[in-house]
Amino acid sequence: MKIIKYHPVLHKQIIDFCAKALEAGFTVVYPTDTCYGIACDPASKTGMKKFYNAKERTTTQPVHVIVADKAAAKKLVIWNKVAELLAKQFWPGPLSLVLPLRVEAKLLTTFSAGTQTLGIR
């Protein structure tokens, strides 16, 4: 485990370090507006296993995905007018939207736990 104390001057180095850790199959814990998040690379079987072990969950339990913005969300889920209104009002913030998973985002099917929907935040 490596703990990195954040400082704005180190932002790029921290992002690069975390990206390399995710590519290597590790998980990354990071602060959000309400709690800590756990990240993994969904293309990594090792990373996914570590992710579910860290969360003490099985793949039969859906988990949500944190996105950078609405544009990123729209690449993963089928966006609608209600989602647009809610995101405009509450994002960024503590609101998860559960929407149908896009076929193109099949890499994230495990996170949907077979529901074919994805919680995004």
Short mmCIF file of N, CA and C in Angstrom, two decimals:
data_model
loop_
_atom_site.label_atom_id
_atom_site.label_comp_id
_atom_site.label_asym_id
_atom_site.label_seq_id
_atom_site.Cartn_x
_atom_site.Cartn_y
_atom_site.Cartn_z
N MET A 1 0.85 -1.17 0.00
CA MET A 1 0.00 0.00 0.00
C MET A 1 0.90 1.23 0.00
N LYS A 2 0.48 2.21 -0.77
CA LYS A 2 1.19 3.48 -0.81
C LYS A 2 0.17 4.58 -0.54
N ILE A 3 0.46 5.44 0.41
CA ILE A 3 -0.40 6.58 0.73
C ILE A 3 0.28 7.82 0.20
N ILE A 4 -0.47 8.58 -0.59
CA ILE A 4 0.08 9.79 -1.19
C ILE A 4 -0.71 10.98 -0.65
N LYS A 5 -0.01 11.90 0.00
CA LYS A 5 -0.66 13.11 0.49
C LYS A 5 -0.77 14.07 -0.69
N TYR A 6 -1.99 14.52 -0.94
CA TYR A 6 -2.23 15.38 -2.10
C TYR A 6 -1.68 16.78 -1.90
N HIS A 7 -1.07 17.28 -2.95
CA HIS A 7 -0.68 18.69 -3.04
C HIS A 7 -0.84 19.09 -4.49
N PRO A 8 -1.45 20.24 -4.77
CA PRO A 8 -1.71 20.65 -6.15
C PRO A 8 -0.49 20.59 -7.07
N VAL A 9 0.69 20.87 -6.53
CA VAL A 9 1.91 20.84 -7.35
C VAL A 9 2.18 19.42 -7.86
N LEU A 10 1.74 18.42 -7.09
CA LEU A 10 1.99 17.02 -7.44
C LEU A 10 0.84 16.37 -8.21
N HIS A 11 -0.15 17.15 -8.59
CA HIS A 11 -1.37 16.60 -9.19
C HIS A 11 -1.06 15.66 -10.36
N LYS A 12 -0.30 16.10 -11.34
CA LYS A 12 -0.03 15.28 -12.52
C LYS A 12 0.72 13.99 -12.14
N GLN A 13 1.70 14.10 -11.25
CA GLN A 13 2.46 12.92 -10.84
C GLN A 13 1.55 11.91 -10.12
N ILE A 14 0.63 12.42 -9.31
CA ILE A 14 -0.29 11.53 -8.58
C ILE A 14 -1.22 10.82 -9.57
N ILE A 15 -1.75 11.56 -10.54
CA ILE A 15 -2.62 10.97 -11.55
C ILE A 15 -1.86 9.90 -12.33
N ASP A 16 -0.64 10.22 -12.75
CA ASP A 16 0.18 9.25 -13.50
C ASP A 16 0.46 8.00 -12.66
N PHE A 17 0.79 8.19 -11.39
CA PHE A 17 1.06 7.06 -10.50
C PHE A 17 -0.18 6.17 -10.37
N CYS A 18 -1.34 6.80 -10.17
CA CYS A 18 -2.58 6.03 -10.02
C CYS A 18 -2.95 5.30 -11.31
N ALA A 19 -2.76 5.95 -12.44
CA ALA A 19 -3.05 5.31 -13.73
C ALA A 19 -2.18 4.07 -13.93
N LYS A 20 -0.90 4.18 -13.58
CA LYS A 20 0.00 3.03 -13.71
C LYS A 20 -0.39 1.92 -12.74
N ALA A 21 -0.81 2.29 -11.54
CA ALA A 21 -1.25 1.28 -10.57
C ALA A 21 -2.48 0.54 -11.08
N LEU A 22 -3.43 1.28 -11.65
CA LEU A 22 -4.63 0.65 -12.19
C LEU A 22 -4.28 -0.27 -13.36
N GLU A 23 -3.41 0.17 -14.24
CA GLU A 23 -2.98 -0.65 -15.38
C GLU A 23 -2.29 -1.93 -14.91
N ALA A 24 -1.63 -1.87 -13.76
CA ALA A 24 -0.92 -3.03 -13.22
C ALA A 24 -1.84 -3.97 -12.44
N GLY A 25 -3.15 -3.64 -12.38
CA GLY A 25 -4.09 -4.52 -11.69
C GLY A 25 -4.32 -4.20 -10.23
N PHE A 26 -3.87 -3.05 -9.79
CA PHE A 26 -4.10 -2.64 -8.41
C PHE A 26 -5.39 -1.83 -8.32
N THR A 27 -5.84 -1.61 -7.11
CA THR A 27 -6.97 -0.72 -6.87
C THR A 27 -6.43 0.59 -6.31
N VAL A 28 -7.21 1.64 -6.46
CA VAL A 28 -6.85 2.95 -5.96
C VAL A 28 -8.02 3.47 -5.12
N VAL A 29 -7.73 3.97 -3.95
CA VAL A 29 -8.76 4.56 -3.08
C VAL A 29 -8.57 6.07 -3.14
N TYR A 30 -9.68 6.78 -3.30
CA TYR A 30 -9.61 8.23 -3.47
C TYR A 30 -10.81 8.88 -2.80
N PRO A 31 -10.67 10.14 -2.35
CA PRO A 31 -11.79 10.82 -1.70
C PRO A 31 -12.79 11.35 -2.73
N THR A 32 -14.07 11.32 -2.38
CA THR A 32 -15.12 11.94 -3.17
C THR A 32 -15.83 12.96 -2.28
N ASP A 33 -16.93 13.51 -2.76
CA ASP A 33 -17.65 14.51 -1.97
C ASP A 33 -18.35 13.91 -0.75
N THR A 34 -18.62 12.61 -0.74
CA THR A 34 -19.35 12.02 0.38
C THR A 34 -18.61 10.90 1.10
N CYS A 35 -17.71 10.22 0.40
CA CYS A 35 -16.99 9.10 1.02
C CYS A 35 -15.76 8.79 0.17
N TYR A 36 -15.08 7.72 0.49
CA TYR A 36 -13.95 7.31 -0.33
C TYR A 36 -14.44 6.36 -1.41
N GLY A 37 -13.87 6.47 -2.60
CA GLY A 37 -14.18 5.58 -3.70
C GLY A 37 -13.05 4.60 -3.90
N ILE A 38 -13.37 3.47 -4.52
CA ILE A 38 -12.36 2.47 -4.86
C ILE A 38 -12.41 2.30 -6.37
N ALA A 39 -11.26 2.48 -7.00
CA ALA A 39 -11.19 2.39 -8.45
C ALA A 39 -10.42 1.14 -8.87
N CYS A 40 -10.81 0.62 -10.04
CA CYS A 40 -10.07 -0.47 -10.66
C CYS A 40 -10.21 -0.33 -12.17
N ASP A 41 -9.38 -1.05 -12.88
CA ASP A 41 -9.49 -1.11 -14.33
C ASP A 41 -10.44 -2.26 -14.66
N PRO A 42 -11.62 -1.97 -15.23
CA PRO A 42 -12.57 -3.06 -15.51
C PRO A 42 -12.07 -4.04 -16.56
N ALA A 43 -11.00 -3.72 -17.27
CA ALA A 43 -10.42 -4.64 -18.24
C ALA A 43 -9.44 -5.61 -17.58
N SER A 44 -9.14 -5.39 -16.32
CA SER A 44 -8.17 -6.22 -15.60
C SER A 44 -8.90 -7.20 -14.68
N LYS A 45 -8.76 -8.50 -14.94
CA LYS A 45 -9.39 -9.50 -14.07
C LYS A 45 -8.83 -9.42 -12.66
N THR A 46 -7.52 -9.18 -12.56
CA THR A 46 -6.89 -9.04 -11.25
C THR A 46 -7.43 -7.81 -10.53
N GLY A 47 -7.52 -6.69 -11.25
CA GLY A 47 -8.05 -5.46 -10.66
C GLY A 47 -9.49 -5.62 -10.22
N MET A 48 -10.31 -6.28 -11.04
CA MET A 48 -11.71 -6.49 -10.68
C MET A 48 -11.82 -7.37 -9.43
N LYS A 49 -11.03 -8.41 -9.36
CA LYS A 49 -11.06 -9.29 -8.19
C LYS A 49 -10.68 -8.52 -6.93
N LYS A 50 -9.64 -7.71 -7.01
CA LYS A 50 -9.22 -6.90 -5.87
C LYS A 50 -10.29 -5.88 -5.49
N PHE A 51 -10.94 -5.30 -6.50
CA PHE A 51 -12.01 -4.34 -6.27
C PHE A 51 -13.14 -4.96 -5.47
N TYR A 52 -13.64 -6.11 -5.93
CA TYR A 52 -14.76 -6.76 -5.24
C TYR A 52 -14.35 -7.27 -3.86
N ASN A 53 -13.11 -7.74 -3.72
CA ASN A 53 -12.63 -8.15 -2.40
C ASN A 53 -12.57 -6.96 -1.45
N ALA A 54 -12.07 -5.83 -1.93
CA ALA A 54 -11.96 -4.64 -1.08
C ALA A 54 -13.34 -4.15 -0.64
N LYS A 55 -14.33 -4.25 -1.53
CA LYS A 55 -15.67 -3.79 -1.21
C LYS A 55 -16.47 -4.85 -0.43
N GLU A 56 -15.89 -6.05 -0.31
CA GLU A 56 -16.57 -7.18 0.33
C GLU A 56 -17.93 -7.42 -0.32
N ARG A 57 -17.92 -7.44 -1.66
CA ARG A 57 -19.13 -7.65 -2.45
C ARG A 57 -18.86 -8.77 -3.45
N THR A 58 -19.95 -9.30 -3.99
CA THR A 58 -19.83 -10.27 -5.07
C THR A 58 -20.29 -9.61 -6.36
N THR A 59 -20.03 -10.27 -7.46
CA THR A 59 -20.44 -9.73 -8.75
C THR A 59 -21.95 -9.84 -8.96
N THR A 60 -22.66 -10.38 -7.99
CA THR A 60 -24.13 -10.42 -8.07
C THR A 60 -24.74 -9.17 -7.45
N GLN A 61 -23.90 -8.29 -6.94
CA GLN A 61 -24.35 -7.03 -6.34
C GLN A 61 -23.84 -5.88 -7.21
N PRO A 62 -24.75 -5.06 -7.75
CA PRO A 62 -24.29 -3.97 -8.61
C PRO A 62 -23.50 -2.91 -7.83
N VAL A 63 -22.59 -2.27 -8.54
CA VAL A 63 -21.84 -1.15 -7.99
C VAL A 63 -21.94 0.00 -8.97
N HIS A 64 -21.76 1.22 -8.47
CA HIS A 64 -21.85 2.37 -9.38
C HIS A 64 -20.47 2.80 -9.85
N VAL A 65 -20.49 3.61 -10.88
CA VAL A 65 -19.26 4.10 -11.50
C VAL A 65 -19.24 5.61 -11.37
N ILE A 66 -18.10 6.15 -11.01
CA ILE A 66 -17.96 7.60 -10.94
C ILE A 66 -17.40 8.08 -12.28
N VAL A 67 -18.09 9.05 -12.85
CA VAL A 67 -17.68 9.60 -14.15
C VAL A 67 -17.16 11.02 -13.98
N ALA A 68 -16.39 11.46 -14.95
CA ALA A 68 -15.82 12.81 -14.89
C ALA A 68 -16.87 13.89 -15.12
N ASP A 69 -17.82 13.60 -16.01
CA ASP A 69 -18.83 14.60 -16.38
C ASP A 69 -19.95 13.93 -17.18
N LYS A 70 -20.91 14.75 -17.60
CA LYS A 70 -22.05 14.21 -18.36
C LYS A 70 -21.60 13.56 -19.66
N ALA A 71 -20.63 14.13 -20.33
CA ALA A 71 -20.15 13.56 -21.59
C ALA A 71 -19.64 12.14 -21.38
N ALA A 72 -18.92 11.92 -20.30
CA ALA A 72 -18.42 10.57 -19.99
C ALA A 72 -19.58 9.64 -19.65
N ALA A 73 -20.57 10.14 -18.92
CA ALA A 73 -21.73 9.33 -18.56
C ALA A 73 -22.49 8.88 -19.81
N LYS A 74 -22.63 9.79 -20.75
CA LYS A 74 -23.39 9.49 -21.97
C LYS A 74 -22.73 8.41 -22.83
N LYS A 75 -21.44 8.17 -22.63
CA LYS A 75 -20.75 7.09 -23.35
C LYS A 75 -21.04 5.73 -22.73
N LEU A 76 -21.51 5.73 -21.47
CA LEU A 76 -21.72 4.48 -20.75
C LEU A 76 -23.18 4.06 -20.66
N VAL A 77 -24.07 5.04 -20.56
CA VAL A 77 -25.49 4.74 -20.35
C VAL A 77 -26.35 5.46 -21.37
N ILE A 78 -27.58 5.00 -21.48
CA ILE A 78 -28.54 5.65 -22.36
C ILE A 78 -29.14 6.82 -21.60
N TRP A 79 -28.79 8.01 -22.03
CA TRP A 79 -29.16 9.25 -21.37
C TRP A 79 -30.58 9.64 -21.76
N ASN A 80 -31.33 10.24 -20.84
CA ASN A 80 -32.69 10.70 -21.16
C ASN A 80 -32.93 12.08 -20.55
N LYS A 81 -34.13 12.61 -20.78
CA LYS A 81 -34.44 13.97 -20.32
C LYS A 81 -34.42 14.09 -18.80
N VAL A 82 -34.90 13.07 -18.11
CA VAL A 82 -34.91 13.12 -16.64
C VAL A 82 -33.48 13.13 -16.12
N ALA A 83 -32.62 12.30 -16.70
CA ALA A 83 -31.21 12.28 -16.29
C ALA A 83 -30.58 13.65 -16.52
N GLU A 84 -30.91 14.27 -17.65
CA GLU A 84 -30.37 15.59 -17.96
C GLU A 84 -30.77 16.61 -16.91
N LEU A 85 -32.05 16.61 -16.54
CA LEU A 85 -32.55 17.56 -15.54
C LEU A 85 -31.90 17.32 -14.18
N LEU A 86 -31.83 16.05 -13.77
CA LEU A 86 -31.26 15.73 -12.47
C LEU A 86 -29.76 16.06 -12.42
N ALA A 87 -29.04 15.71 -13.47
CA ALA A 87 -27.61 15.99 -13.49
C ALA A 87 -27.35 17.50 -13.48
N LYS A 88 -28.15 18.23 -14.23
CA LYS A 88 -27.99 19.69 -14.27
C LYS A 88 -28.21 20.29 -12.88
N GLN A 89 -29.17 19.75 -12.16
CA GLN A 89 -29.51 20.29 -10.84
C GLN A 89 -28.53 19.84 -9.74
N PHE A 90 -28.08 18.58 -9.79
CA PHE A 90 -27.37 18.02 -8.64
C PHE A 90 -25.92 17.62 -8.89
N TRP A 91 -25.45 17.61 -10.12
CA TRP A 91 -24.05 17.24 -10.38
C TRP A 91 -23.19 18.46 -10.51
N PRO A 92 -21.98 18.51 -10.06
CA PRO A 92 -21.42 17.45 -9.23
C PRO A 92 -22.07 17.47 -7.86
N GLY A 93 -22.20 16.30 -7.29
CA GLY A 93 -22.83 16.18 -5.99
C GLY A 93 -23.23 14.75 -5.71
N PRO A 94 -23.84 14.53 -4.55
CA PRO A 94 -24.14 13.17 -4.07
C PRO A 94 -25.41 12.57 -4.68
N LEU A 95 -25.44 12.44 -5.99
CA LEU A 95 -26.58 11.83 -6.67
C LEU A 95 -26.10 10.78 -7.64
N SER A 96 -26.57 9.55 -7.48
CA SER A 96 -26.31 8.49 -8.44
C SER A 96 -27.54 8.31 -9.31
N LEU A 97 -27.32 8.22 -10.61
CA LEU A 97 -28.39 7.95 -11.56
C LEU A 97 -28.24 6.51 -12.03
N VAL A 98 -29.34 5.78 -12.10
CA VAL A 98 -29.31 4.40 -12.59
C VAL A 98 -30.03 4.40 -13.93
N LEU A 99 -29.26 4.10 -14.98
CA LEU A 99 -29.76 4.17 -16.34
C LEU A 99 -29.36 2.92 -17.11
N PRO A 100 -30.04 2.64 -18.23
CA PRO A 100 -29.68 1.46 -19.03
C PRO A 100 -28.25 1.56 -19.57
N LEU A 101 -27.55 0.47 -19.47
CA LEU A 101 -26.16 0.38 -19.93
C LEU A 101 -26.12 0.35 -21.45
N ARG A 102 -25.25 1.13 -22.05
CA ARG A 102 -25.07 1.11 -23.51
C ARG A 102 -24.39 -0.19 -23.92
N VAL A 103 -24.77 -0.70 -25.06
CA VAL A 103 -24.14 -1.91 -25.59
C VAL A 103 -22.64 -1.70 -25.74
N GLU A 104 -22.24 -0.50 -26.16
CA GLU A 104 -20.82 -0.20 -26.35
C GLU A 104 -20.04 -0.24 -25.04
N ALA A 105 -20.71 -0.19 -23.92
CA ALA A 105 -20.04 -0.18 -22.61
C ALA A 105 -20.07 -1.57 -21.98
N LYS A 106 -20.08 -2.62 -22.81
CA LYS A 106 -20.22 -3.99 -22.30
C LYS A 106 -19.10 -4.38 -21.33
N LEU A 107 -17.98 -3.67 -21.38
CA LEU A 107 -16.89 -3.94 -20.43
C LEU A 107 -17.35 -3.74 -18.99
N LEU A 108 -18.37 -2.91 -18.79
CA LEU A 108 -18.86 -2.62 -17.45
C LEU A 108 -20.05 -3.49 -17.04
N THR A 109 -20.37 -4.51 -17.82
CA THR A 109 -21.51 -5.37 -17.52
C THR A 109 -21.40 -6.00 -16.13
N THR A 110 -20.20 -6.36 -15.73
CA THR A 110 -20.02 -6.96 -14.40
C THR A 110 -20.53 -6.02 -13.32
N PHE A 111 -20.26 -4.71 -13.48
CA PHE A 111 -20.71 -3.75 -12.48
C PHE A 111 -22.24 -3.68 -12.39
N SER A 112 -22.92 -4.05 -13.46
CA SER A 112 -24.40 -4.00 -13.45
C SER A 112 -25.00 -5.23 -12.78
N ALA A 113 -24.18 -6.26 -12.53
CA ALA A 113 -24.63 -7.50 -11.89
C ALA A 113 -25.82 -8.12 -12.63
N GLY A 114 -25.79 -8.04 -13.95
CA GLY A 114 -26.83 -8.66 -14.75
C GLY A 114 -28.08 -7.84 -14.93
N THR A 115 -28.13 -6.64 -14.37
CA THR A 115 -29.34 -5.82 -14.47
C THR A 115 -29.41 -5.05 -15.79
N GLN A 116 -28.28 -4.96 -16.47
CA GLN A 116 -28.14 -4.17 -17.71
C GLN A 116 -28.40 -2.68 -17.46
N THR A 117 -28.29 -2.27 -16.21
CA THR A 117 -28.32 -0.85 -15.86
C THR A 117 -27.01 -0.52 -15.14
N LEU A 118 -26.71 0.74 -15.07
CA LEU A 118 -25.48 1.14 -14.41
C LEU A 118 -25.75 2.37 -13.56
N GLY A 119 -25.32 2.31 -12.33
CA GLY A 119 -25.38 3.49 -11.47
C GLY A 119 -24.19 4.36 -11.78
N ILE A 120 -24.45 5.63 -12.07
CA ILE A 120 -23.36 6.55 -12.38
C ILE A 120 -23.46 7.75 -11.47
N ARG A 121 -22.32 8.31 -11.20
CA ARG A 121 -22.27 9.45 -10.29
C ARG A 121 -21.24 10.43 -10.77
#
